[in-house]
PDB file of C-alpha atoms in Angstrom:
ATOM      1  CA  GLY A   1    -108.475 -62.914-256.724  1.00 66.00           C
ATOM      2  CA  GLY A   2    -106.312 -62.865-259.722  1.00 74.00           C
ATOM      3  CA  THR A   3    -106.257 -64.798-263.173  1.00 83.00           C
ATOM      4  CA  LYS A   4    -106.324 -68.612-263.298  1.00 87.00           C
ATOM      5  CA  GLU A   5    -102.779 -68.426-264.060  1.00 90.00           C
ATOM      6  CA  ASP A   6    -102.143 -66.340-261.186  1.00 86.00           C
ATOM      7  CA  VAL A   7    -104.059 -68.720-259.240  1.00 86.00           C
ATOM      8  CA  THR A   8    -102.505 -71.984-260.413  1.00 89.00           C
ATOM      9  CA  ARG A   9     -99.013 -70.300-260.066  1.00 89.00           C
ATOM     10  CA  PHE A  10     -99.883 -69.485-256.537  1.00 85.00           C
ATOM     11  CA  ARG A  11    -101.239 -72.855-255.371  1.00 86.00           C
ATOM     12  CA  GLU A  12     -97.970 -74.530-256.891  1.00 88.00           C
ATOM     13  CA  LYS A  13     -95.733 -72.422-254.915  1.00 87.00           C
ATOM     14  CA  TYR A  14     -97.303 -72.069-251.846  1.00 84.00           C
ATOM     15  CA  HIS A  15     -99.243 -75.800-251.273  1.00 80.00           C
ATOM     16  CA  SER A  16    -100.301 -76.179-247.806  1.00 81.00           C
ATOM     17  CA  SER A  17    -102.911 -78.061-246.010  1.00 81.00           C
ATOM     18  CA  ASN A  18    -103.849 -74.991-243.912  1.00 77.00           C
ATOM     19  CA  LEU A  19    -104.038 -72.507-246.760  1.00 78.00           C
ATOM     20  CA  HIS A  20    -107.034 -72.354-249.052  1.00 78.00           C
ATOM     21  CA  ILE A  21    -106.478 -70.611-252.553  1.00 81.00           C
ATOM     22  CA  MET A  22    -109.898 -69.974-253.663  1.00 82.00           C
ATOM     23  CA  GLY A  23    -109.146 -67.692-256.441  1.00 83.00           C
ATOM     24  CA  TRP A  24    -111.802 -65.111-257.723  1.00 85.00           C
ATOM     25  CA  ARG A  25    -115.056 -65.028-256.152  1.00 87.00           C
ATOM     26  CA  LYS A  26    -118.212 -63.098-257.055  1.00 89.00           C
ATOM     27  CA  PRO A  27    -118.376 -60.094-254.898  1.00 86.00           C
ATOM     28  CA  SER A  28    -121.882 -61.135-253.417  1.00 91.00           C
ATOM     29  CA  GLU A  29    -119.973 -63.950-251.877  1.00 92.00           C
ATOM     30  CA  MET A  30    -117.722 -62.056-249.941  1.00 87.00           C
ATOM     31  CA  PRO A  31    -119.472 -61.699-246.949  1.00 89.00           C
ATOM     32  CA  ILE A  32    -119.455 -65.404-246.519  1.00 92.00           C
ATOM     33  CA  TRP A  33    -115.864 -65.545-247.120  1.00 90.00           C
ATOM     34  CA  LEU A  34    -114.954 -62.977-244.678  1.00 90.00           C
ATOM     35  CA  GLU A  35    -117.051 -64.486-241.912  1.00 92.00           C
ATOM     36  CA  VAL A  36    -114.878 -67.652-242.172  1.00 90.00           C
ATOM     37  CA  ALA A  37    -111.533 -65.748-242.410  1.00 90.00           C
ATOM     38  CA  ASP A  38    -109.308 -65.828-239.223  1.00 90.00           C
ATOM     39  CA  VAL A  39    -107.724 -62.950-240.628  1.00 93.00           C
ATOM     40  CA  ALA A  40    -107.763 -60.342-243.410  1.00 93.00           C
ATOM     41  CA  VAL A  41    -104.594 -59.722-244.816  1.00 93.00           C
ATOM     42  CA  ILE A  42    -103.758 -56.633-246.937  1.00 93.00           C
ATOM     43  CA  PRO A  43    -100.407 -57.356-248.721  1.00 92.00           C
ATOM     44  CA  THR A  44    -100.207 -53.950-250.888  1.00 91.00           C
ATOM     45  CA  SER A  45     -96.781 -53.599-252.464  1.00 91.00           C
ATOM     46  CA  ALA A  46     -94.492 -50.667-251.747  1.00 93.00           C
ATOM     47  CA  LYS A  47     -92.949 -51.230-254.957  1.00 93.00           C
ATOM     48  CA  SER A  48     -94.812 -48.385-256.957  1.00 89.00           C
ATOM     49  CA  ASP A  49     -96.041 -45.122-255.789  1.00 87.00           C
ATOM     50  CA  ILE A  50     -99.684 -46.077-256.781  1.00 85.00           C
ATOM     51  CA  GLY A  51     -99.705 -48.830-254.147  1.00 82.00           C
ATOM     52  CA  LYS A  52     -97.344 -47.122-251.550  1.00 87.00           C
ATOM     53  CA  LYS A  53     -99.148 -43.770-251.788  1.00 88.00           C
ATOM     54  CA  TYR A  54    -102.646 -43.931-253.522  1.00 84.00           C
ATOM     55  CA  THR A  55    -104.350 -47.099-253.222  1.00 80.00           C
ATOM     56  CA  SER A  56    -107.519 -47.087-251.450  1.00 77.00           C
ATOM     57  CA  PRO A  57    -108.182 -51.051-251.062  1.00 82.00           C
ATOM     58  CA  LEU A  58    -112.072 -52.008-251.071  1.00 86.00           C
ATOM     59  CA  LYS A  59    -110.957 -55.095-249.520  1.00 88.00           C
ATOM     60  CA  LEU A  60    -109.601 -53.032-246.367  1.00 94.00           C
ATOM     61  CA  PHE A  61    -112.907 -51.331-245.878  1.00 94.00           C
ATOM     62  CA  GLU A  62    -114.654 -54.661-245.947  1.00 92.00           C
ATOM     63  CA  ALA A  63    -112.472 -56.513-243.300  1.00 95.00           C
ATOM     64  CA  MET A  64    -113.120 -53.306-241.104  1.00 95.00           C
ATOM     65  CA  ALA A  65    -116.922 -53.377-241.557  1.00 94.00           C
ATOM     66  CA  ALA A  66    -116.817 -57.316-240.883  1.00 94.00           C
ATOM     67  CA  GLY A  67    -114.754 -56.985-237.690  1.00 94.00           C
ATOM     68  CA  LYS A  68    -111.756 -59.010-238.800  1.00 94.00           C
ATOM     69  CA  LEU A  69    -108.291 -58.760-237.692  1.00 96.00           C
ATOM     70  CA  ILE A  70    -106.270 -56.905-240.308  1.00 97.00           C
ATOM     71  CA  VAL A  71    -102.625 -57.678-241.100  1.00 97.00           C
ATOM     72  CA  ALA A  72    -101.415 -54.716-243.410  1.00 97.00           C
ATOM     73  CA  ALA A  73     -98.487 -53.760-245.298  1.00 96.00           C
ATOM     74  CA  ASP A  74     -97.079 -50.941-243.534  1.00 97.00           C
ATOM     75  CA  ILE A  75     -97.409 -48.322-246.331  1.00 96.00           C
ATOM     76  CA  PRO A  76     -98.528 -44.518-246.304  1.00 95.00           C
ATOM     77  CA  SER A  77    -101.969 -45.377-248.013  1.00 93.00           C
ATOM     78  CA  LEU A  78    -102.819 -47.868-245.562  1.00 95.00           C
ATOM     79  CA  ARG A  79    -101.554 -45.844-242.594  1.00 95.00           C
ATOM     80  CA  GLU A  80    -103.541 -42.860-243.764  1.00 93.00           C
ATOM     81  CA  ILE A  81    -106.508 -45.143-242.604  1.00 94.00           C
ATOM     82  CA  LEU A  82    -105.187 -47.801-239.971  1.00 95.00           C
ATOM     83  CA  SER A  83    -102.925 -47.277-236.980  1.00 96.00           C
ATOM     84  CA  GLU A  84    -101.558 -50.043-234.392  1.00 96.00           C
ATOM     85  CA  ARG A  85    -104.965 -49.391-232.664  1.00 96.00           C
ATOM     86  CA  GLU A  86    -106.797 -51.266-235.604  1.00 97.00           C
ATOM     87  CA  ALA A  87    -104.288 -53.338-237.245  1.00 97.00           C
ATOM     88  CA  VAL A  88    -101.052 -55.256-237.354  1.00 97.00           C
ATOM     89  CA  PHE A  89     -98.297 -54.197-239.713  1.00 98.00           C
ATOM     90  CA  PHE A  90     -95.517 -55.814-241.593  1.00 97.00           C
ATOM     91  CA  LYS A  91     -92.473 -54.740-243.779  1.00 97.00           C
ATOM     92  CA  PRO A  92     -94.267 -54.399-247.523  1.00 96.00           C
ATOM     93  CA  ASP A  93     -92.802 -56.950-249.766  1.00 95.00           C
ATOM     94  CA  ASN A  94     -91.137 -59.094-247.599  1.00 96.00           C
ATOM     95  CA  GLY A  95     -92.875 -62.832-247.353  1.00 92.00           C
ATOM     96  CA  ARG A  96     -90.962 -63.485-244.098  1.00 96.00           C
ATOM     97  CA  ALA A  97     -92.013 -60.441-242.102  1.00 97.00           C
ATOM     98  CA  LEU A  98     -95.757 -61.237-243.203  1.00 96.00           C
ATOM     99  CA  ALA A  99     -95.348 -64.896-242.041  1.00 94.00           C
ATOM    100  CA  ASP A 100     -93.704 -63.591-238.778  1.00 96.00           C
ATOM    101  CA  VAL A 101     -96.651 -61.330-238.032  1.00 97.00           C
ATOM    102  CA  ILE A 102     -99.273 -63.802-238.836  1.00 95.00           C
ATOM    103  CA  ARG A 103     -97.644 -66.215-236.616  1.00 95.00           C
ATOM    104  CA  ARG A 104     -97.602 -63.566-233.608  1.00 95.00           C
ATOM    105  CA  VAL A 105    -101.312 -62.773-234.300  1.00 95.00           C
ATOM    106  CA  PHE A 106    -102.146 -66.202-234.041  1.00 93.00           C
ATOM    107  CA  ALA A 107     -99.991 -66.830-230.884  1.00 94.00           C
ATOM    108  CA  ASN A 108    -101.641 -63.529-229.187  1.00 90.00           C
ATOM    109  CA  LYS A 109    -105.253 -63.767-230.334  1.00 86.00           C
ATOM    110  CA  LYS A 110    -106.681 -62.488-226.795  1.00 84.00           C
ATOM    111  CA  GLU A 111    -104.200 -59.307-227.220  1.00 83.00           C
ATOM    112  CA  THR A 112    -105.277 -58.591-230.863  1.00 87.00           C
ATOM    113  CA  HIS A 113    -108.639 -59.143-230.495  1.00 84.00           C
ATOM    114  CA  GLY A 114    -109.388 -55.673-229.523  1.00 92.00           C
ATOM    115  CA  LEU A 115    -107.804 -54.371-232.887  1.00 95.00           C
ATOM    116  CA  ALA A 116    -110.514 -55.983-234.961  1.00 94.00           C
ATOM    117  CA  TRP A 117    -113.318 -54.531-232.736  1.00 94.00           C
ATOM    118  CA  GLU A 118    -111.636 -50.841-233.117  1.00 96.00           C
ATOM    119  CA  ALA A 119    -111.263 -51.188-236.791  1.00 96.00           C
ATOM    120  CA  SER A 120    -115.036 -52.414-237.083  1.00 95.00           C
ATOM    121  CA  ARG A 121    -116.194 -49.247-234.889  1.00 95.00           C
ATOM    122  CA  ARG A 122    -114.278 -46.942-237.441  1.00 94.00           C
ATOM    123  CA  ALA A 123    -115.563 -48.703-240.635  1.00 93.00           C
ATOM    124  CA  TYR A 124    -118.539 -46.084-240.679  1.00 91.00           C
ATOM    125  CA  GLU A 125    -115.934 -43.367-241.488  1.00 91.00           C
ATOM    126  CA  TYR A 126    -115.247 -44.917-244.940  1.00 90.00           C
ATOM    127  CA  THR A 127    -118.794 -45.897-246.204  1.00 90.00           C
ATOM    128  CA  TRP A 128    -120.096 -44.529-249.635  1.00 90.00           C
ATOM    129  CA  ASP A 129    -122.305 -42.032-248.085  1.00 94.00           C
ATOM    130  CA  LYS A 130    -119.644 -40.902-245.692  1.00 92.00           C
ATOM    131  CA  ARG A 131    -117.291 -40.453-248.715  1.00 88.00           C
ATOM    132  CA  ALA A 132    -120.061 -38.313-250.610  1.00 94.00           C
ATOM    133  CA  GLU A 133    -120.607 -36.156-247.693  1.00 95.00           C
ATOM    134  CA  THR A 134    -116.772 -35.374-247.542  1.00 91.00           C
ATOM    135  CA  ILE A 135    -116.497 -34.686-251.514  1.00 93.00           C
ATOM    136  CA  LEU A 136    -119.620 -32.321-251.148  1.00 95.00           C
ATOM    137  CA  ASN A 137    -118.413 -30.459-248.037  1.00 94.00           C
ATOM    138  CA  PHE A 138    -115.190 -30.060-249.744  1.00 94.00           C
ATOM    139  CA  ILE A 139    -116.773 -28.682-253.102  1.00 95.00           C
ATOM    140  CA  LEU A 140    -118.952 -26.415-251.012  1.00 95.00           C
ATOM    141  CA  SER A 141    -116.320 -24.900-248.875  1.00 94.00           C
ATOM    142  CA  ARG A 142    -114.455 -23.698-252.004  1.00 87.00           C
ATOM    143  CA  PRO A 143    -114.932 -19.996-253.008  1.00 84.00           C
TER     144      PRO A 143
END
């Protein structure tokens, strides 16, 4: 994602033969990109309260539904959804910590495979229908 300028800057800074920076893609293409991804990284920043406490990234739910191994920033808004049973966490806003976790994940694929399965099993809890049901139940429970 990101603007053309963001993508260009990112490509220049992180050029590598094994990193493919694709830029913005149509939402209809996302199942294809998720299918070919080895890992879904959710690098939400902890620098602002919006990201740290209140974000609910759709990419996370898409990765869960696709059964992808999730590497996520260790922040309250993501911990509300995930635990060590579904994801591997790294210190937010720390590129070295993220790289270390990704290396560890690839070195231990057999041990981390169950995390992706568990996340996909729990994805049904976060569908639009389930969310609507939760909201409706909340409204109906009010005096």
